[in-house]
CSV table of C-alpha atoms and ligand atoms in Angstrom, one decimal:
chain,number,residue,atom,x,y,z
A,1,MET,CA,25.1,14.3,-3.5
A,2,THR,CA,22.4,14.4,-6.1
A,3,THR,CA,20.1,11.4,-6.4
A,4,LEU,CA,21.2,9.2,-9.2
A,5,VAL,CA,18.8,6.3,-8.4
A,6,PRO,CA,15.5,7.5,-6.8
A,7,LEU,CA,13.6,5.2,-4.5
A,8,SER,CA,10.9,4.9,-7.1
A,9,ARG,CA,9.7,6.6,-10.3
A,10,PRO,CA,6.6,6.0,-12.4
A,11,SER,CA,6.6,4.3,-15.7
A,12,LEU,CA,4.6,6.5,-18.0
A,13,GLY,CA,4.3,6.0,-21.7
A,14,PRO,CA,2.2,6.7,-24.8
A,15,ARG,CA,-1.0,5.1,-23.5
A,16,GLU,CA,-1.0,7.4,-20.4
A,17,GLN,CA,-0.2,10.4,-22.7
A,18,ALA,CA,-3.1,9.5,-25.0
A,19,TYR,CA,-5.7,8.9,-22.4
A,20,VAL,CA,-4.9,12.1,-20.4
A,21,GLN,CA,-4.9,14.2,-23.6
A,22,ASP,CA,-8.2,12.7,-24.5
A,23,ALA,CA,-9.7,13.4,-21.1
A,24,LEU,CA,-8.4,17.0,-21.2
A,25,ALA,CA,-9.7,17.6,-24.7
A,26,SER,CA,-13.2,16.2,-23.7
A,27,GLY,CA,-13.5,18.9,-21.0
A,28,TRP,CA,-14.3,16.2,-18.4
A,29,VAL,CA,-11.6,17.0,-15.9
A,30,SER,CA,-13.3,16.7,-12.5
A,31,GLY,CA,-15.0,14.0,-10.5
A,32,THR,CA,-17.3,12.4,-13.0
A,33,GLY,CA,-16.7,11.2,-16.6
A,34,PRO,CA,-16.1,8.1,-18.8
A,35,TYR,CA,-12.6,7.4,-17.6
A,36,VAL,CA,-13.8,7.1,-14.0
A,37,GLU,CA,-16.3,4.5,-15.1
A,38,ARG,CA,-13.9,2.6,-17.2
A,39,PHE,CA,-11.3,2.7,-14.5
A,40,GLU,CA,-13.7,1.3,-12.0
A,41,ALA,CA,-14.9,-1.4,-14.4
A,42,ALA,CA,-11.4,-2.5,-15.3
A,43,LEU,CA,-10.5,-2.8,-11.6
A,44,ALA,CA,-13.6,-4.7,-10.7
A,45,GLU,CA,-12.8,-7.3,-13.4
A,46,ARG,CA,-9.1,-7.6,-12.3
A,47,LEU,CA,-9.9,-7.8,-8.6
A,48,CYS,CA,-12.9,-10.2,-9.0
A,49,ARG,CA,-15.1,-7.8,-7.2
A,50,SER,CA,-18.7,-6.7,-8.1
A,51,HIS,CA,-18.2,-3.1,-7.1
A,52,VAL,CA,-15.3,-0.6,-7.2
A,53,VAL,CA,-15.5,3.0,-6.2
A,54,ALA,CA,-12.6,5.2,-7.4
A,55,VAL,CA,-11.6,7.9,-4.8
A,56,SER,CA,-9.0,10.6,-4.3
A,57,SER,CA,-6.4,8.5,-2.4
A,58,GLY,CA,-5.8,5.3,-0.5
A,59,THR,CA,-6.2,7.1,2.8
A,60,THR,CA,-9.6,8.5,1.6
A,61,ALA,CA,-10.6,4.9,0.7
A,62,LEU,CA,-9.9,3.8,4.2
A,63,GLU,CA,-11.7,6.7,5.8
A,64,LEU,CA,-14.8,6.2,3.6
A,65,THR,CA,-14.9,2.5,4.2
A,66,LEU,CA,-14.7,2.9,8.0
A,67,ALA,CA,-17.4,5.7,7.8
A,68,ALA,CA,-19.6,3.6,5.6
A,69,LEU,CA,-19.4,0.8,8.1
A,70,GLY,CA,-20.6,3.3,10.8
A,71,VAL,CA,-17.3,3.2,12.7
A,72,GLY,CA,-16.9,6.3,14.8
A,73,PRO,CA,-16.3,7.6,18.3
A,74,GLY,CA,-16.2,4.9,21.0
A,75,ASP,CA,-15.3,2.2,18.5
A,76,GLU,CA,-12.0,0.3,18.2
A,77,VAL,CA,-10.3,-0.9,15.1
A,78,ILE,CA,-7.4,-3.4,15.1
A,79,VAL,CA,-4.5,-2.2,13.0
A,80,PRO,CA,-1.1,-3.8,12.5
A,81,ALA,CA,1.9,-2.2,14.3
A,82,LEU,CA,4.0,-2.6,11.1
A,83,THR,CA,2.6,-0.5,8.3
A,84,PHE,CA,2.6,2.9,6.6
A,85,ALA,CA,0.6,4.9,9.1
A,86,ALA,CA,-2.4,5.7,6.9
A,87,PRO,CA,-4.7,2.9,8.3
A,88,ALA,CA,-4.2,4.0,11.9
A,89,ALA,CA,-4.6,7.7,10.9
A,90,ALA,CA,-7.9,6.9,9.0
A,91,VAL,CA,-9.2,5.3,12.2
A,92,LEU,CA,-8.4,8.5,14.2
A,93,THR,CA,-9.9,10.6,11.4
A,94,VAL,CA,-13.3,9.0,11.8
A,95,GLY,CA,-13.1,9.5,15.6
A,96,ALA,CA,-12.4,5.9,16.5
A,97,THR,CA,-9.5,4.3,18.4
A,98,PRO,CA,-6.8,2.3,16.6
A,99,VAL,CA,-5.6,-0.7,18.6
A,100,LEU,CA,-2.2,-1.7,17.4
A,101,CYS,CA,-1.4,-5.3,17.1
A,102,ASP,CA,1.9,-7.2,16.5
A,103,VAL,CA,2.6,-8.9,13.2
A,104,SER,CA,3.4,-12.6,12.7
A,105,PRO,CA,7.0,-13.8,12.3
A,106,ALA,CA,5.8,-16.1,9.6
A,107,ASP,CA,4.9,-13.4,7.1
A,108,TRP,CA,5.1,-10.0,8.9
A,109,THR,CA,1.4,-9.4,8.4
A,110,LEU,CA,-1.2,-8.9,11.2
A,111,ASP,CA,-1.0,-11.8,13.6
A,112,PRO,CA,-4.5,-13.4,13.8
A,113,VAL,CA,-3.9,-14.9,17.3
A,114,ALA,CA,-2.6,-11.6,18.7
A,115,ALA,CA,-5.5,-9.8,17.1
A,116,GLY,CA,-7.9,-12.1,18.7
A,117,GLU,CA,-6.5,-11.3,22.1
A,118,LEU,CA,-7.1,-7.5,21.5
A,119,ILE,CA,-10.9,-7.9,20.8
A,120,THR,CA,-13.1,-6.0,23.3
A,121,THR,CA,-16.8,-5.2,23.3
A,122,HIS,CA,-15.9,-2.0,21.4
A,123,THR,CA,-14.0,-3.7,18.5
A,124,ARG,CA,-15.8,-2.9,15.3
A,125,ALA,CA,-13.4,-3.9,12.5
A,126,VAL,CA,-9.9,-5.1,11.5
A,127,ILE,CA,-7.7,-3.4,9.0
A,128,ALA,CA,-5.5,-6.1,7.5
A,129,VAL,CA,-2.5,-4.6,5.6
A,130,ASP,CA,-0.9,-6.7,2.9
A,131,VAL,CA,2.4,-5.3,4.1
A,132,LEU,CA,5.2,-5.2,1.7
A,133,GLY,CA,3.1,-7.0,-0.9
A,134,HIS,CA,2.2,-10.0,1.1
A,135,PRO,CA,-1.5,-10.9,1.6
A,136,CYS,CA,-2.6,-11.5,5.2
A,137,ASP,CA,-3.9,-14.8,6.5
A,138,TYR,CA,-7.5,-14.1,5.6
A,139,PRO,CA,-9.0,-17.4,6.5
A,140,ALA,CA,-7.6,-17.0,10.1
A,141,LEU,CA,-8.7,-13.4,10.2
A,142,ALA,CA,-12.2,-14.3,9.1
A,143,ARG,CA,-12.5,-16.5,12.2
A,144,LEU,CA,-12.2,-13.4,14.4
A,145,GLY,CA,-15.8,-12.7,13.4
A,146,LEU,CA,-15.3,-9.0,12.6
A,147,PRO,CA,-15.5,-7.1,9.4
A,148,VAL,CA,-12.1,-7.2,7.7
A,149,ILE,CA,-10.9,-4.4,5.5
A,150,GLU,CA,-8.0,-5.4,3.3
A,151,ASP,CA,-5.5,-2.7,2.8
A,152,ALA,CA,-3.8,-3.8,-0.5
A,153,ALA,CA,-2.1,-0.5,-1.2
A,154,GLN,CA,1.3,-2.3,-1.5
A,155,ALA,CA,0.1,-5.5,-3.0
A,156,HIS,CA,-0.9,-4.9,-6.7
A,157,GLY,CA,-0.4,-8.2,-8.4
A,158,ALA,CA,0.0,-10.3,-5.2
A,159,ALA,CA,-2.1,-13.4,-4.9
A,160,VAL,CA,-3.0,-16.4,-2.7
A,161,GLY,CA,-3.5,-19.3,-5.1
A,162,ASP,CA,-5.8,-17.8,-7.8
A,163,ALA,CA,-7.2,-15.1,-5.6
A,164,PRO,CA,-5.7,-11.7,-6.2
A,165,ALA,CA,-4.9,-9.2,-3.4
A,166,GLY,CA,-7.8,-6.9,-3.4
A,167,SER,CA,-10.4,-9.7,-3.3
A,168,PHE,CA,-10.2,-10.5,0.4
A,169,GLY,CA,-12.3,-9.4,3.3
A,170,LEU,CA,-15.5,-7.4,3.3
A,171,ALA,CA,-13.9,-4.6,1.4
A,172,SER,CA,-10.4,-3.9,0.0
A,173,VAL,CA,-8.7,-0.6,-0.6
A,174,PHE,CA,-5.9,0.3,-3.0
A,175,SER,CA,-3.7,3.4,-3.3
A,176,PHE,CA,-2.6,4.6,-6.7
A,177,HIS,CA,-0.1,7.0,-5.3
A,178,VAL,CA,2.9,7.6,-7.5
A,179,ASN,CA,5.2,5.2,-5.5
A,180,LYS,CA,2.8,2.3,-5.8
A,181,ALA,CA,3.2,-0.3,-8.5
A,182,VAL,CA,0.2,1.0,-10.5
A,183,THR,CA,-0.4,4.8,-10.2
A,184,SER,CA,-2.9,7.5,-11.1
A,185,GLY,CA,-0.6,10.2,-9.5
A,186,GLU,CA,-2.8,10.4,-6.4
A,187,GLY,CA,-5.8,8.1,-6.1
A,188,GLY,CA,-7.3,5.1,-4.5
A,189,CYS,CA,-10.3,2.8,-4.6
A,190,VAL,CA,-12.7,0.7,-2.5
A,191,ALA,CA,-13.5,-2.8,-3.9
A,192,THR,CA,-16.2,-5.0,-2.5
A,193,ASP,CA,-18.9,-7.5,-3.3
A,194,ASP,CA,-21.3,-5.8,-0.9
A,195,ALA,CA,-23.6,-3.6,-3.0
A,196,GLU,CA,-24.9,-1.6,0.0
A,197,LEU,CA,-21.4,-0.9,1.3
A,198,ALA,CA,-20.3,0.3,-2.2
A,199,ALA,CA,-23.3,2.6,-2.5
A,200,ARG,CA,-22.6,4.0,1.0
A,201,VAL,CA,-19.0,4.7,0.1
A,202,ARG,CA,-20.1,6.4,-3.1
A,203,LEU,CA,-22.7,8.4,-1.3
A,204,LEU,CA,-20.1,9.6,1.3
A,205,ALA,CA,-17.5,10.4,-1.4
A,206,HIS,CA,-20.1,12.5,-3.4
A,207,HIS,CA,-21.2,15.1,-0.8
A,208,GLY,CA,-23.7,12.7,0.6
A,209,MET,CA,-26.0,12.9,-2.4
A,210,THR,CA,-26.8,10.7,-5.4
A,211,PRO,CA,-26.9,11.8,-9.1
A,212,GLN,CA,-30.7,10.9,-9.0
A,213,ARG,CA,-31.4,13.5,-6.3
A,214,PRO,CA,-29.1,16.5,-6.7
A,215,TYR,CA,-28.8,18.8,-3.6
A,216,VAL,CA,-30.7,16.4,-1.5
A,217,HIS,CA,-27.9,15.6,0.9
A,218,GLU,CA,-28.8,12.4,2.8
A,219,VAL,CA,-25.7,12.6,5.1
A,220,ALA,CA,-22.9,15.0,5.7
A,221,GLY,CA,-20.7,13.6,3.0
A,222,ARG,CA,-17.3,14.7,1.8
A,223,ASN,CA,-15.7,15.1,-1.5
A,224,GLY,CA,-13.5,12.1,-2.0
A,225,ARG,CA,-13.9,11.7,-5.8
A,226,MET,CA,-11.3,10.7,-8.2
A,227,THR,CA,-11.1,13.1,-11.2
A,228,ASN,CA,-11.7,11.9,-14.8
A,229,LEU,CA,-8.2,13.3,-15.6
A,230,THR,CA,-6.7,11.2,-12.9
A,231,ALA,CA,-8.7,8.1,-13.9
A,232,ALA,CA,-7.5,8.5,-17.5
A,233,LEU,CA,-3.9,8.1,-16.2
A,234,GLY,CA,-5.1,5.3,-13.8
A,235,LEU,CA,-6.9,3.4,-16.6
A,236,ALA,CA,-3.8,3.4,-18.8
A,237,GLN,CA,-1.8,2.0,-15.9
A,238,VAL,CA,-4.4,-0.6,-15.0
A,239,GLU,CA,-4.3,-1.8,-18.6
A,240,ARG,CA,-0.6,-2.2,-18.2
A,241,TRP,CA,-1.0,-4.0,-14.8
A,242,GLU,CA,0.6,-7.3,-15.7
A,243,GLU,CA,3.5,-5.6,-17.4
A,244,LEU,CA,4.1,-3.2,-14.5
A,245,VAL,CA,3.8,-6.0,-11.9
A,246,ALA,CA,6.1,-8.3,-13.8
A,247,ALA,CA,8.7,-5.6,-14.3
A,248,ARG,CA,9.0,-4.9,-10.6
A,249,ARG,CA,9.2,-8.6,-9.9
A,250,ARG,CA,12.1,-8.8,-12.3
A,251,VAL,CA,13.9,-6.0,-10.4
A,252,GLY,CA,13.2,-7.8,-7.1
A,253,GLU,CA,14.6,-11.1,-8.5
A,254,ARG,CA,17.8,-9.4,-9.7
A,255,TYR,CA,18.3,-7.8,-6.3
A,256,THR,CA,17.6,-11.0,-4.5
A,257,ALA,CA,20.2,-13.0,-6.6
A,258,HIS,CA,22.8,-10.5,-5.4
A,259,ALA,CA,21.6,-10.0,-1.9
A,260,ASP,CA,21.3,-13.8,-1.2
A,261,GLY,CA,25.0,-14.2,-2.2
A,262,LEU,CA,26.0,-11.3,0.1
A,263,GLY,CA,24.2,-12.9,3.1
A,264,PHE,CA,21.2,-10.6,3.4
A,265,GLY,CA,17.9,-12.0,4.5
A,266,ARG,CA,14.5,-11.9,2.7
A,267,ARG,CA,11.0,-11.1,3.8
A,268,PRO,CA,9.3,-14.4,4.8
A,269,VAL,CA,6.6,-15.7,2.5
A,270,ARG,CA,3.8,-18.1,3.5
A,271,PRO,CA,3.4,-21.2,1.4
A,272,GLY,CA,0.9,-20.7,-1.4
A,273,VAL,CA,1.4,-16.9,-1.4
A,274,ARG,CA,2.7,-15.0,-4.4
A,275,ALA,CA,4.0,-11.8,-2.9
A,276,SER,CA,4.3,-8.7,-5.1
A,277,CYS,CA,7.4,-6.6,-5.3
A,278,TRP,CA,6.4,-3.1,-4.2
A,279,LEU,CA,9.7,-1.7,-2.8
A,280,HIS,CA,12.3,-4.4,-2.7
A,281,THR,CA,13.0,-5.0,1.0
A,282,VAL,CA,16.3,-6.4,2.3
A,283,ALA,CA,16.3,-7.9,5.8
A,284,THR,CA,19.5,-7.6,7.9
A,285,ASP,CA,20.5,-6.3,11.3
A,286,PRO,CA,20.1,-2.7,12.6
A,287,GLY,CA,23.8,-1.9,12.2
A,288,THR,CA,24.0,-3.1,8.6
A,289,ARG,CA,20.7,-1.4,7.8
A,290,GLU,CA,22.3,1.8,9.0
A,291,ARG,CA,25.3,1.2,6.8
A,292,LEU,CA,23.0,0.6,3.8
A,293,VAL,CA,21.3,3.9,4.3
A,294,ARG,CA,24.5,5.9,4.8
A,295,LEU,CA,26.2,4.3,1.8
A,296,GLY,CA,23.1,5.1,-0.3
A,297,ARG,CA,23.3,8.8,0.9
A,298,ALA,CA,27.0,8.9,-0.1
A,299,SER,CA,26.5,7.4,-3.5
A,300,GLY,CA,23.3,9.1,-4.7
A,301,VAL,CA,21.2,5.9,-4.3
A,302,ASP,CA,17.9,6.4,-2.4
A,303,VAL,CA,18.0,3.5,0.1
A,304,ARG,CA,15.6,3.9,3.0
A,305,GLY,CA,15.0,2.3,6.3
A,306,ILE,CA,11.4,1.0,6.4
A,307,TRP,CA,8.8,2.8,8.7
A,308,PRO,CA,9.3,2.7,12.5
A,309,ALA,CA,6.7,0.4,14.1
A,310,LEU,CA,3.7,2.7,14.8
A,311,PRO,CA,3.9,2.5,18.6
A,312,GLU,CA,7.4,4.0,18.3
A,313,LEU,CA,5.8,7.3,17.3
A,314,ALA,CA,4.5,9.6,20.0
A,315,LEU,CA,1.1,9.8,18.3
A,316,TYR,CA,0.6,6.0,18.7
A,317,ARG,CA,2.6,5.3,21.8
A,318,ASP,CA,-0.4,4.5,24.0
A,319,ARG,CA,-2.3,2.6,21.3
A,320,ALA,CA,-0.6,-0.9,21.7
A,321,PRO,CA,-2.1,-2.7,24.7
A,322,ARG,CA,0.3,-5.7,24.2
A,323,PRO,CA,3.9,-6.1,23.3
A,324,TRP,CA,4.9,-5.8,19.6
A,325,PRO,CA,8.3,-7.5,19.4
A,326,VAL,CA,8.1,-8.7,15.8
A,327,ALA,CA,7.1,-5.3,14.4
A,328,ALA,CA,9.9,-3.7,16.4
A,329,ALA,CA,12.5,-6.1,15.2
A,330,VAL,CA,11.4,-6.0,11.5
A,331,SER,CA,11.1,-2.2,11.4
A,332,ARG,CA,14.7,-1.7,12.7
A,333,SER,CA,16.4,-4.3,10.5
A,334,CYS,CA,14.9,-3.7,7.0
A,335,ALA,CA,15.7,-1.3,4.2
A,336,TRP,CA,14.2,-0.6,0.8
A,337,LEU,CA,16.2,-0.5,-2.3
A,338,PRO,CA,15.2,1.6,-5.3
A,339,THR,CA,12.4,-0.1,-7.1
A,340,SER,CA,10.6,1.0,-10.3
A,341,ALA,CA,9.2,-0.9,-13.3
A,342,ASP,CA,11.8,0.6,-15.6
A,343,LEU,CA,14.8,0.4,-13.3
A,344,THR,CA,17.6,-0.7,-15.6
A,345,ASP,CA,20.1,-3.6,-15.0
A,346,GLU,CA,22.8,-0.9,-14.9
A,347,GLU,CA,21.0,0.9,-12.1
A,348,ILE,CA,20.4,-2.3,-10.2
A,349,ASP,CA,24.1,-3.1,-10.5
A,350,ARG,CA,25.0,0.4,-9.3
A,351,VAL,CA,22.9,-0.2,-6.2
A,352,VAL,CA,24.6,-3.5,-5.6
A,353,HIS,CA,28.1,-2.2,-6.1
A,354,ALA,CA,27.8,1.1,-4.3
A,355,VAL,CA,25.6,0.0,-1.4
A,356,LEU,CA,24.8,-3.7,-0.9
A,357,ARG,CA,28.3,-5.1,-1.4
A,358,PRO,CA,30.2,-2.6,0.8
A,359,ALA,CA,27.5,-2.8,3.5
A,360,ALA,CA,27.8,-6.6,3.6
A,361,SER,CA,31.5,-6.4,3.8
A,362,GLY,CA,31.3,-4.2,6.9
A,363,ASP,CA,33.2,-1.3,5.3
A,364,PRO,CA,32.8,1.8,7.5
A,365,ALA,CA,30.1,3.9,6.0
A,366,PRO,CA,30.6,7.6,5.4
A,367,GLY,CA,28.4,10.4,6.8
A,368,PRO,CA,26.4,11.0,9.9
A,369,ALA,CA,23.8,8.6,11.3
A,370,VAL,CA,20.5,8.7,9.5
A,371,ARG,CA,17.4,6.7,9.9
B,1,LIG,C1,0.4,4.2,0.5
B,1,LIG,C2,-0.5,3.5,1.5
B,1,LIG,C3,-1.7,4.1,1.9
B,1,LIG,C4,-2.1,5.5,1.6
B,1,LIG,O1,-2.4,5.7,0.3
B,1,LIG,P1,-2.4,7.2,-0.3
B,1,LIG,O2,-3.0,7.0,-1.6
B,1,LIG,O3,-1.0,7.7,-0.2
B,1,LIG,O4,-3.4,8.0,0.6
B,1,LIG,C5,-2.5,3.3,2.8
B,1,LIG,N1,-2.1,2.1,3.2
B,1,LIG,C6,-0.9,1.6,2.9
B,1,LIG,C7,-0.5,0.3,3.4
B,1,LIG,C8,0.0,2.3,2.0
B,1,LIG,O5,1.1,1.8,1.7
């Protein structure tokens, strides 16, 4: 069956066209240029941070932040068991050990109490993932006394009170991959108020040298820059931030109105938190989750089970010193429905009628078992 409703698609319009054309015409197509600077400045303002460094991906942003903090072999970094795998992979990439920690039943983000029990003399940092668009409990995480890196890759537009996701912890990272709420195609950034940390990230992302001293490599840096062409696309999207975030929220609300009536659960939200809608997540039981995915396959609607808990993967099996029952239960019982800023009401209704409704009624689902 061809895909009629994709899991996500970008919303690209005349502003994106104009900025990319302009960058192309200017000849500034690689890792420096006016759009990179404007992109960084626009993000710094939005995230209430004094420094933003644009980089080539969210994963690169995580690696560079860890490297800039001096995290390496022999060090441990606490990472939630429920997340897209990039934070754990970034810890391995810098040569350190990810220590996987269960999430809280209250909001499915890193459990501060469980994290505290995993601290050893080797623990150097915590990567707190604003999973499924819900900011972590940062005041509680701060009490752990470790540098906290906020991974806000799924949380564009989320907030706690007036504080936006991306403003918490020592540094925050975003991804602007095409399936995120704000995209540059591929891309990411590091946001921080720590001038030294920002300078270190920039140094590492630019071959370990500064523009003031070309070819004087202070450290073995890498090339993690965002291109001006990419930043042109990214700036257009950042300028549409409110619109893009609100459009996804509208999609989530329409799904929720239907799903509530059909008896599906919601992701829990802590009081005072405004969660963002990245991919709309329905909570159910593993059997119904399976039916949702199969009905989606049969009707051309890209419904997906969320990630397995990381310790379920062979690569991370030995990385969780303590049980992770909440991450296990959530990962097995949740599914994503197609979510894009420009998803039409007709498409949403198609998802509801072809997938949500029959899955809720217990109709036998066609096709072989799929994750
Ligand atoms: C998408 C994502 C990343 C990785 O971002 P890329 O830009 O794809 O490298 C990192 N962390 C989380 C939580 C993500 O969802």
